[in-house]
């Protein structure tokens, strides 16, 4: 089976995002959510009976928005309750700059996470503002350093093209800055204006 855990919490909703997520949730809500995830995991485990795990992923939302204790609980649900031996299957976790500290990186290393995927999208401040993202270059530096110090074998950086106002020069500058971190992967994808997003609403209201 493929094990996927969805953490639907974010600091803010990006202008292009149509995924199920809640912004600025109370800490108690996130703790309760993780508790319910354990109940669900145990029910699925018991319903499936014997199974082997082909790969694992934690996405969102922003999984690393969980506090350290809740993030540890989530990883223990996967390792202990679902009997996923660290290192036996590919394990990817999505993070956002500014939300992953040293403890969370160490927990990911303990759980056998071998791929950290970081949503950067752009290194240009104006483009990031249009997309509704607030990370700073310093927060990207810190997150990359944390992933490297934790010994994660694969670091992926997400970059987006087709952002309104983006030029060939600014796109190439983002690519150059991403390459300076020497990531094992860079995922390039276009901006889609999906229904029920801020960008789609701006488009309907006559914006660019």
CSV table of C-alpha atoms in Angstrom, one decimal:
chain,number,residue,atom,x,y,z
A,1,UNK,CA,0.0,0.0,0.0
A,2,UNK,CA,0.9,3.7,-0.4
A,3,UNK,CA,0.6,5.5,2.9
A,4,UNK,CA,-0.4,9.2,2.7
A,5,UNK,CA,-1.2,11.5,5.6
A,6,UNK,CA,-2.8,14.8,4.9
A,7,UNK,CA,-2.3,17.7,7.2
A,8,UNK,CA,-4.7,20.5,6.1
A,9,UNK,CA,-3.3,23.5,8.0
A,10,UNK,CA,-1.4,26.5,6.7
A,11,UNK,CA,-0.3,30.0,7.9
A,12,UNK,CA,-2.1,31.5,4.9
A,13,UNK,CA,-3.8,30.3,1.8
A,14,UNK,CA,-1.7,30.8,-1.4
A,15,UNK,CA,-3.5,32.6,-4.1
A,16,UNK,CA,-3.3,29.6,-6.5
A,17,UNK,CA,-4.3,26.8,-4.0
A,18,UNK,CA,-7.5,24.9,-4.2
A,19,UNK,CA,-6.6,22.1,-1.9
A,20,UNK,CA,-8.5,21.4,1.3
A,21,UNK,CA,-6.8,23.4,4.1
A,22,UNK,CA,-7.5,25.7,7.0
A,23,UNK,CA,-5.5,28.8,7.8
A,24,UNK,CA,-4.3,29.9,11.2
A,25,UNK,CA,-5.9,27.0,13.1
A,26,UNK,CA,-5.9,26.9,16.9
A,27,UNK,CA,-3.2,24.7,18.4
A,28,UNK,CA,-5.8,22.6,20.1
A,29,UNK,CA,-7.5,21.8,16.8
A,30,UNK,CA,-4.3,20.6,15.3
A,31,UNK,CA,-3.6,18.4,18.3
A,32,UNK,CA,-7.2,16.9,18.1
A,33,UNK,CA,-6.8,16.4,14.3
A,34,UNK,CA,-3.6,14.3,14.9
A,35,UNK,CA,-5.4,12.3,17.6
A,36,UNK,CA,-8.2,11.5,15.1
A,37,UNK,CA,-5.5,10.5,12.5
A,38,UNK,CA,-4.3,7.9,14.9
A,39,UNK,CA,-7.8,6.5,15.3
A,40,UNK,CA,-8.2,6.4,11.5
A,41,UNK,CA,-4.8,4.7,11.0
A,42,UNK,CA,-5.6,2.0,13.5
A,43,UNK,CA,-9.0,1.3,11.8
A,44,UNK,CA,-7.3,1.1,8.4
A,45,UNK,CA,-4.6,-1.2,9.7
A,46,UNK,CA,-7.1,-3.5,11.3
A,47,UNK,CA,-9.3,-3.5,8.2
A,48,UNK,CA,-6.4,-4.4,5.9
A,49,UNK,CA,-4.9,-7.0,8.0
A,50,UNK,CA,-1.5,-8.0,6.7
A,51,UNK,CA,0.0,-5.5,4.2
A,52,UNK,CA,3.4,-4.2,3.1
A,53,UNK,CA,4.2,-0.5,2.5
A,54,UNK,CA,5.6,0.5,-0.9
A,55,UNK,CA,6.0,4.2,-0.1
A,56,UNK,CA,5.0,6.9,2.3
A,57,UNK,CA,4.2,10.6,2.1
A,58,UNK,CA,3.0,13.4,4.3
A,59,UNK,CA,1.5,16.4,2.6
A,60,UNK,CA,-1.0,19.2,3.0
A,61,UNK,CA,-1.4,21.9,3.7
A,62,UNK,CA,1.8,22.4,5.6
A,63,UNK,CA,2.7,19.3,7.7
A,64,UNK,CA,5.5,21.1,9.5
A,65,UNK,CA,3.0,23.7,10.8
A,66,UNK,CA,2.2,21.2,13.5
A,67,UNK,CA,4.1,21.8,16.8
A,68,UNK,CA,6.9,19.5,17.7
A,69,UNK,CA,4.9,17.2,19.9
A,70,UNK,CA,2.1,16.8,17.3
A,71,UNK,CA,4.6,16.3,14.5
A,72,UNK,CA,6.3,13.6,16.6
A,73,UNK,CA,3.0,11.9,17.2
A,74,UNK,CA,2.2,11.9,13.5
A,75,UNK,CA,5.5,10.2,12.7
A,76,UNK,CA,5.0,7.7,15.5
A,77,UNK,CA,1.5,6.8,14.1
A,78,UNK,CA,3.3,5.9,10.8
A,79,UNK,CA,6.2,4.1,12.3
A,80,UNK,CA,4.6,2.4,15.4
A,81,UNK,CA,0.9,2.1,14.7
A,82,UNK,CA,1.3,1.2,11.0
A,83,UNK,CA,4.5,-0.8,11.6
A,84,UNK,CA,6.5,1.1,9.0
A,85,UNK,CA,10.2,0.3,9.6
A,86,UNK,CA,12.3,3.5,9.1
A,87,UNK,CA,14.3,3.2,5.9
A,88,UNK,CA,12.5,0.3,4.4
A,89,UNK,CA,10.3,2.3,2.0
A,90,UNK,CA,10.7,5.7,0.3
A,91,UNK,CA,9.3,8.4,2.6
A,92,UNK,CA,8.6,12.0,1.5
A,93,UNK,CA,7.5,15.0,3.6
A,94,UNK,CA,6.4,18.4,2.3
A,95,UNK,CA,7.6,21.4,4.2
A,96,UNK,CA,7.4,25.2,3.9
A,97,UNK,CA,10.3,27.5,4.7
A,98,UNK,CA,10.0,28.9,8.3
A,99,UNK,CA,8.0,26.0,9.7
A,100,UNK,CA,10.5,23.3,10.2
A,101,UNK,CA,13.0,23.6,13.1
A,102,UNK,CA,15.8,21.4,14.2
A,103,UNK,CA,13.6,19.1,16.3
A,104,UNK,CA,11.3,18.4,13.3
A,105,UNK,CA,14.2,17.6,11.0
A,106,UNK,CA,15.7,15.3,13.6
A,107,UNK,CA,12.3,13.6,13.9
A,108,UNK,CA,12.1,13.1,10.1
A,109,UNK,CA,15.6,11.5,10.2
A,110,UNK,CA,14.4,9.2,13.0
A,111,UNK,CA,11.4,8.1,11.0
A,112,UNK,CA,13.4,7.4,7.9
A,113,UNK,CA,12.3,10.3,5.8
A,114,UNK,CA,14.6,10.2,2.7
A,115,UNK,CA,13.0,13.0,0.7
A,116,UNK,CA,12.1,16.6,1.8
A,117,UNK,CA,10.1,18.6,-0.7
A,118,UNK,CA,10.1,22.3,-0.1
A,119,UNK,CA,7.6,24.7,-1.6
A,120,UNK,CA,9.6,27.8,-2.7
A,121,UNK,CA,7.8,28.6,-6.0
A,122,UNK,CA,9.8,31.8,-6.6
A,123,UNK,CA,12.7,33.7,-5.2
A,124,UNK,CA,11.3,37.0,-6.4
A,125,UNK,CA,9.7,39.1,-3.7
A,126,UNK,CA,7.0,40.6,-5.9
A,127,UNK,CA,6.1,37.3,-7.4
A,128,UNK,CA,5.9,35.7,-4.0
A,129,UNK,CA,3.6,38.5,-2.8
A,130,UNK,CA,1.3,38.0,-5.8
A,131,UNK,CA,1.1,34.3,-5.0
A,132,UNK,CA,0.2,35.0,-1.4
A,133,UNK,CA,3.4,33.6,0.0
A,134,UNK,CA,5.4,35.2,2.7
A,135,UNK,CA,8.7,33.3,3.0
A,136,UNK,CA,12.0,35.1,3.1
A,137,UNK,CA,15.2,34.1,1.4
A,138,UNK,CA,16.7,33.7,4.9
A,139,UNK,CA,13.9,31.2,5.9
A,140,UNK,CA,14.7,29.1,2.7
A,141,UNK,CA,18.4,29.2,3.7
A,142,UNK,CA,17.6,27.9,7.2
A,143,UNK,CA,15.3,25.2,5.9
A,144,UNK,CA,17.9,23.9,3.4
A,145,UNK,CA,20.6,23.9,6.1
A,146,UNK,CA,18.3,22.0,8.5
A,147,UNK,CA,17.5,19.4,5.8
A,148,UNK,CA,21.2,18.9,5.1
A,149,UNK,CA,22.2,18.7,8.7
A,150,UNK,CA,19.6,16.1,9.3
A,151,UNK,CA,21.2,14.0,6.5
A,152,UNK,CA,18.2,13.8,4.3
A,153,UNK,CA,19.4,12.1,1.0
A,154,UNK,CA,17.0,14.0,-1.3
A,155,UNK,CA,16.1,17.7,-1.2
A,156,UNK,CA,13.5,18.8,-3.7
A,157,UNK,CA,12.6,22.5,-4.4
A,158,UNK,CA,9.4,23.4,-6.1
A,159,UNK,CA,9.5,26.3,-8.6
A,160,UNK,CA,6.5,27.8,-10.5
A,161,UNK,CA,6.5,29.4,-13.9
A,162,UNK,CA,3.7,31.4,-15.6
A,163,UNK,CA,3.3,33.8,-12.6
A,164,UNK,CA,1.7,37.1,-13.7
A,165,UNK,CA,4.4,39.7,-14.1
A,166,UNK,CA,7.1,37.0,-14.3
A,167,UNK,CA,9.8,37.6,-17.0
A,168,UNK,CA,12.3,35.3,-18.5
A,169,UNK,CA,14.9,37.1,-16.5
A,170,UNK,CA,13.2,36.7,-13.2
A,171,UNK,CA,12.4,33.0,-14.0
A,172,UNK,CA,16.0,32.3,-14.7
A,173,UNK,CA,17.1,34.1,-11.6
A,174,UNK,CA,14.9,31.8,-9.5
A,175,UNK,CA,16.4,28.8,-11.2
A,176,UNK,CA,19.9,30.0,-10.6
A,177,UNK,CA,19.2,30.6,-6.9
A,178,UNK,CA,17.6,27.2,-6.6
A,179,UNK,CA,20.6,25.6,-8.2
A,180,UNK,CA,23.0,27.3,-5.7
A,181,UNK,CA,21.5,25.0,-3.0
A,182,UNK,CA,22.5,22.0,-5.1
A,183,UNK,CA,19.2,20.1,-4.5
A,184,UNK,CA,18.9,16.6,-5.8
A,185,UNK,CA,15.6,17.5,-7.5
A,186,UNK,CA,13.9,20.7,-8.7
A,187,UNK,CA,10.3,20.3,-9.6
A,188,UNK,CA,9.1,22.9,-12.2
A,189,UNK,CA,5.4,23.3,-12.8
A,190,UNK,CA,3.1,25.9,-14.3
A,191,UNK,CA,0.7,28.2,-12.5
A,192,UNK,CA,-2.9,26.9,-13.0
A,193,UNK,CA,-5.8,29.3,-12.3
A,194,UNK,CA,-8.1,26.8,-10.6
A,195,UNK,CA,-11.7,27.3,-9.5
A,196,UNK,CA,-12.3,28.6,-5.9
A,197,UNK,CA,-8.9,30.3,-5.6
A,198,UNK,CA,-8.0,33.9,-5.1
A,199,UNK,CA,-6.4,34.1,-8.5
A,200,UNK,CA,-9.5,32.8,-10.2
A,201,UNK,CA,-11.6,35.4,-8.3
A,202,UNK,CA,-9.3,38.2,-9.4
A,203,UNK,CA,-9.6,36.9,-13.0
A,204,UNK,CA,-13.4,36.9,-12.8
A,205,UNK,CA,-13.3,40.4,-11.4
A,206,UNK,CA,-11.4,41.6,-14.5
A,207,UNK,CA,-7.9,41.4,-13.2
A,208,UNK,CA,-4.8,40.1,-15.0
